[in-house]
Coordinates of C-alpha atoms in Angstrom, one line a residue:
X1 CA 12.8 -28.7 38.1
X2 CA 13.5 -33.4 36.2
X3 CA 14.2 -36.4 38.5
X4 CA 11.8 -36.8 41.3
X5 CA 14.1 -35.3 44.1
X6 CA 15.9 -33.2 42.0
X7 CA 12.5 -31.1 41.4
X8 CA 11.8 -30.9 44.8
X9 CA 14.8 -28.4 45.0
X10 CA 14.4 -26.8 41.8
X11 CA 10.3 -26.8 42.2
X12 CA 10.4 -23.0 42.9
X13 CA 11.8 -22.4 39.7
X14 CA 9.7 -25.0 37.7
X15 CA 6.8 -23.6 39.5
X16 CA 7.5 -20.5 38.1
X17 CA 7.7 -21.6 34.7
X18 CA 4.6 -23.6 34.7
X19 CA 2.6 -20.8 35.9
X20 CA 4.0 -18.6 33.3
X21 CA 3.4 -21.0 30.5
X22 CA -0.6 -21.9 32.0
X23 CA -1.3 -17.8 32.5
X24 CA 0.3 -16.6 29.4
X25 CA 2.9 -14.2 31.2
X26 CA 6.0 -12.5 29.4
X27 CA 9.0 -15.2 29.2
X28 CA 12.3 -14.7 27.9
X29 CA 14.1 -17.5 26.0
X30 CA 17.5 -17.6 27.2
X31 CA 20.4 -19.0 25.0
X32 CA 21.9 -20.2 28.0
X33 CA 21.9 -20.2 32.0
X34 CA 24.3 -20.7 34.4
X35 CA 23.4 -22.0 37.7
X36 CA 26.2 -20.9 40.3
X37 CA 27.3 -21.5 44.0
X38 CA 24.0 -24.0 44.5
X39 CA 23.7 -24.7 47.7
X40 CA 20.8 -26.4 50.2
X41 CA 19.6 -27.1 53.7
X42 CA 16.6 -28.5 55.5
X43 CA 14.9 -26.0 57.3
X44 CA 12.1 -28.0 59.1
X45 CA 11.4 -28.9 62.6
X46 CA 13.3 -31.8 64.2
X47 CA 10.1 -33.8 64.4
X48 CA 9.2 -32.8 60.6
X49 CA 8.2 -36.1 58.9
X50 CA 9.8 -35.2 55.5
X51 CA 13.3 -34.7 55.0
X52 CA 15.7 -34.4 52.6
X53 CA 18.9 -36.2 53.8
X54 CA 21.4 -35.6 51.0
X55 CA 22.1 -34.1 47.8
X56 CA 24.8 -33.5 45.5
X57 CA 24.5 -31.5 41.9
X58 CA 27.3 -31.3 39.9
X59 CA 29.3 -29.3 37.8
X60 CA 29.6 -26.2 39.3
X61 CA 28.6 -23.9 37.3
X62 CA 25.9 -25.8 36.2
X63 CA 25.2 -24.6 32.5
X64 CA 21.5 -25.1 31.1
X65 CA 21.1 -26.2 28.4
X66 CA 23.3 -28.8 29.4
X67 CA 24.5 -31.8 31.4
X68 CA 24.3 -32.4 34.9
X69 CA 24.8 -35.1 37.6
X70 CA 22.6 -35.7 40.8
X71 CA 22.5 -38.0 43.6
X72 CA 20.3 -37.5 46.4
X73 CA 18.5 -39.2 49.3
X74 CA 15.3 -38.7 51.9
X75 CA 12.6 -40.0 53.5
X76 CA 9.3 -39.4 55.2
X77 CA 7.6 -41.0 58.1
X78 CA 4.3 -40.2 56.6
X79 CA 2.1 -40.8 53.4
X80 CA 2.2 -37.8 51.2
X81 CA -1.0 -37.8 49.3
X82 CA -3.1 -34.5 47.7
X83 CA -3.5 -32.1 48.9
X84 CA 0.0 -31.0 49.8
X85 CA -0.1 -27.2 50.6
X86 CA 3.6 -25.7 49.5
X87 CA 4.5 -22.3 50.8
X88 CA 7.6 -20.5 48.4
X89 CA 9.5 -17.9 49.7
X90 CA 11.7 -16.4 47.2
X91 CA 14.3 -13.4 47.3
X92 CA 16.6 -11.3 45.0
X93 CA 19.8 -9.8 46.6
X94 CA 19.5 -6.4 45.4
X95 CA 22.4 -3.9 46.7
X96 CA 23.3 -6.0 49.5
X97 CA 19.6 -6.6 50.9
X98 CA 17.5 -9.6 50.2
X99 CA 14.0 -8.3 48.9
X100 CA 11.1 -10.7 48.9
X101 CA 9.9 -11.2 45.3
X102 CA 6.2 -10.7 46.1
X103 CA 3.2 -13.1 44.6
X104 CA 2.0 -11.5 41.2
X105 CA -0.3 -13.9 39.6
X106 CA 0.8 -17.3 41.2
X107 CA 4.5 -16.2 40.4
X108 CA 7.3 -15.4 43.3
X109 CA 6.7 -16.0 47.2
X110 CA 3.5 -17.6 46.7
X111 CA 1.1 -20.2 48.3
X112 CA 0.0 -23.4 46.3
X113 CA -2.8 -25.4 47.8
X114 CA -1.6 -28.6 46.2
X115 CA 1.9 -29.5 45.2
X116 CA 0.4 -32.8 43.7
X117 CA -1.1 -31.1 41.1
X118 CA 2.0 -29.0 40.0
X119 CA 3.5 -32.5 39.9
X120 CA 0.4 -33.5 37.4
X121 CA 1.1 -30.7 35.1
X122 CA 4.7 -31.9 34.3
X123 CA 4.2 -35.5 34.3
X124 CA 0.5 -36.4 33.3
X125 CA -1.2 -39.1 35.4
X126 CA -0.8 -42.7 33.5
X127 CA 3.0 -41.3 31.9
X128 CA 5.9 -43.1 33.1
X129 CA 8.2 -41.3 35.8
X130 CA 11.1 -40.4 33.3
X131 CA 14.8 -42.1 33.2
X132 CA 16.3 -43.0 35.6
X133 CA 13.6 -42.9 38.3
X134 CA 11.8 -45.4 36.2
X135 CA 14.8 -47.9 36.3
X136 CA 15.2 -47.0 40.1
X137 CA 11.7 -47.5 41.2
X138 CA 11.2 -44.0 42.3
X139 CA 8.2 -42.4 42.2
X140 CA 7.2 -39.2 40.4
X141 CA 3.7 -38.4 41.3
X142 CA 1.6 -38.5 44.6
X143 CA 0.8 -40.5 46.6
X144 CA 4.5 -40.9 48.2
X145 CA 4.4 -43.7 50.5
X146 CA 6.1 -43.9 53.9
X147 CA 9.5 -44.8 53.7
X148 CA 13.2 -44.0 52.5
X149 CA 13.8 -42.7 48.9
X150 CA 17.6 -42.8 47.1
X151 CA 18.4 -42.0 43.8
X152 CA 22.1 -43.0 42.8
X153 CA 24.5 -40.6 41.0
X154 CA 23.0 -40.0 37.6
X155 CA 23.7 -38.3 34.7
X156 CA 20.8 -35.6 33.2
X157 CA 20.4 -33.3 30.2
X158 CA 18.6 -30.2 31.1
X159 CA 17.0 -28.8 28.3
X160 CA 16.6 -24.9 26.9
X161 CA 14.6 -22.8 29.5
X162 CA 12.0 -19.9 29.0
X163 CA 12.0 -17.5 32.2
X164 CA 10.0 -15.1 33.3
X165 CA 11.7 -11.5 32.7
X166 CA 12.6 -10.8 36.1
X167 CA 14.0 -14.4 37.0
X168 CA 17.2 -13.6 35.0
X169 CA 20.6 -12.7 36.4
X170 CA 21.2 -12.3 40.3
X171 CA 21.8 -14.0 43.8
X172 CA 18.5 -15.9 44.9
X173 CA 17.3 -17.8 47.8
X174 CA 14.3 -19.9 48.3
X175 CA 12.3 -21.9 51.0
X176 CA 9.9 -24.1 50.2
X177 CA 7.6 -25.3 53.2
X178 CA 5.3 -28.2 52.7
X179 CA 2.5 -28.9 54.6
X180 CA -1.3 -30.8 55.2
X181 CA -4.2 -30.1 57.3
X182 CA -2.0 -26.9 59.2
X183 CA 1.2 -29.2 59.7
X184 CA 4.5 -28.7 58.5
X185 CA 5.9 -31.6 56.7
X186 CA 9.5 -30.4 56.0
X187 CA 11.0 -27.4 54.9
X188 CA 13.8 -26.8 52.2
X189 CA 16.3 -24.0 51.4
X190 CA 18.0 -23.5 48.3
X191 CA 20.7 -20.6 47.3
X192 CA 22.1 -20.0 44.0
X193 CA 23.1 -17.3 41.4
X194 CA 21.9 -17.2 37.9
X195 CA 23.6 -16.0 35.2
X196 CA 21.8 -15.9 31.8
X197 CA 23.5 -15.4 28.1

């Protein structure tokens, strides 16, 4: 992404960075990235057991590296444990049309067998969750017990990013669908614009 619920929203970008580093793909170290017009919505079925209820992120634009504040709440009616399939669809606006970015070497619009493994790459097992998750008793690794989760308004510092060469300036939208054993657990859509310097 990171802080647990914020990670859920920024997961597609984080997954891209993790896979690129792991697979030795070409990354561009950007001095500054601005995230503008960040929007999100649930796209799951009404009976979906996992839902992000609220999310607010400020300022607009968000400058990376830099400070941001976020608050969020969500709930799951079922235990979320490994393996949790994650289907990501990533699109970029090109000349007024939305173009699906294909999955190439695990980057772009891809299917990931287990989102729990991705979380373990960010925060190894046995390591404490980062602040302020630790202080609020929020989990950052699987399993996530059934129940409600809330992150009060909190301030974060987002460090400098290394991005794949193709993920720089432009308007993007992403959809992430979480599932298990063929059943959809939840879905979220994110839209934003990136401007790198």
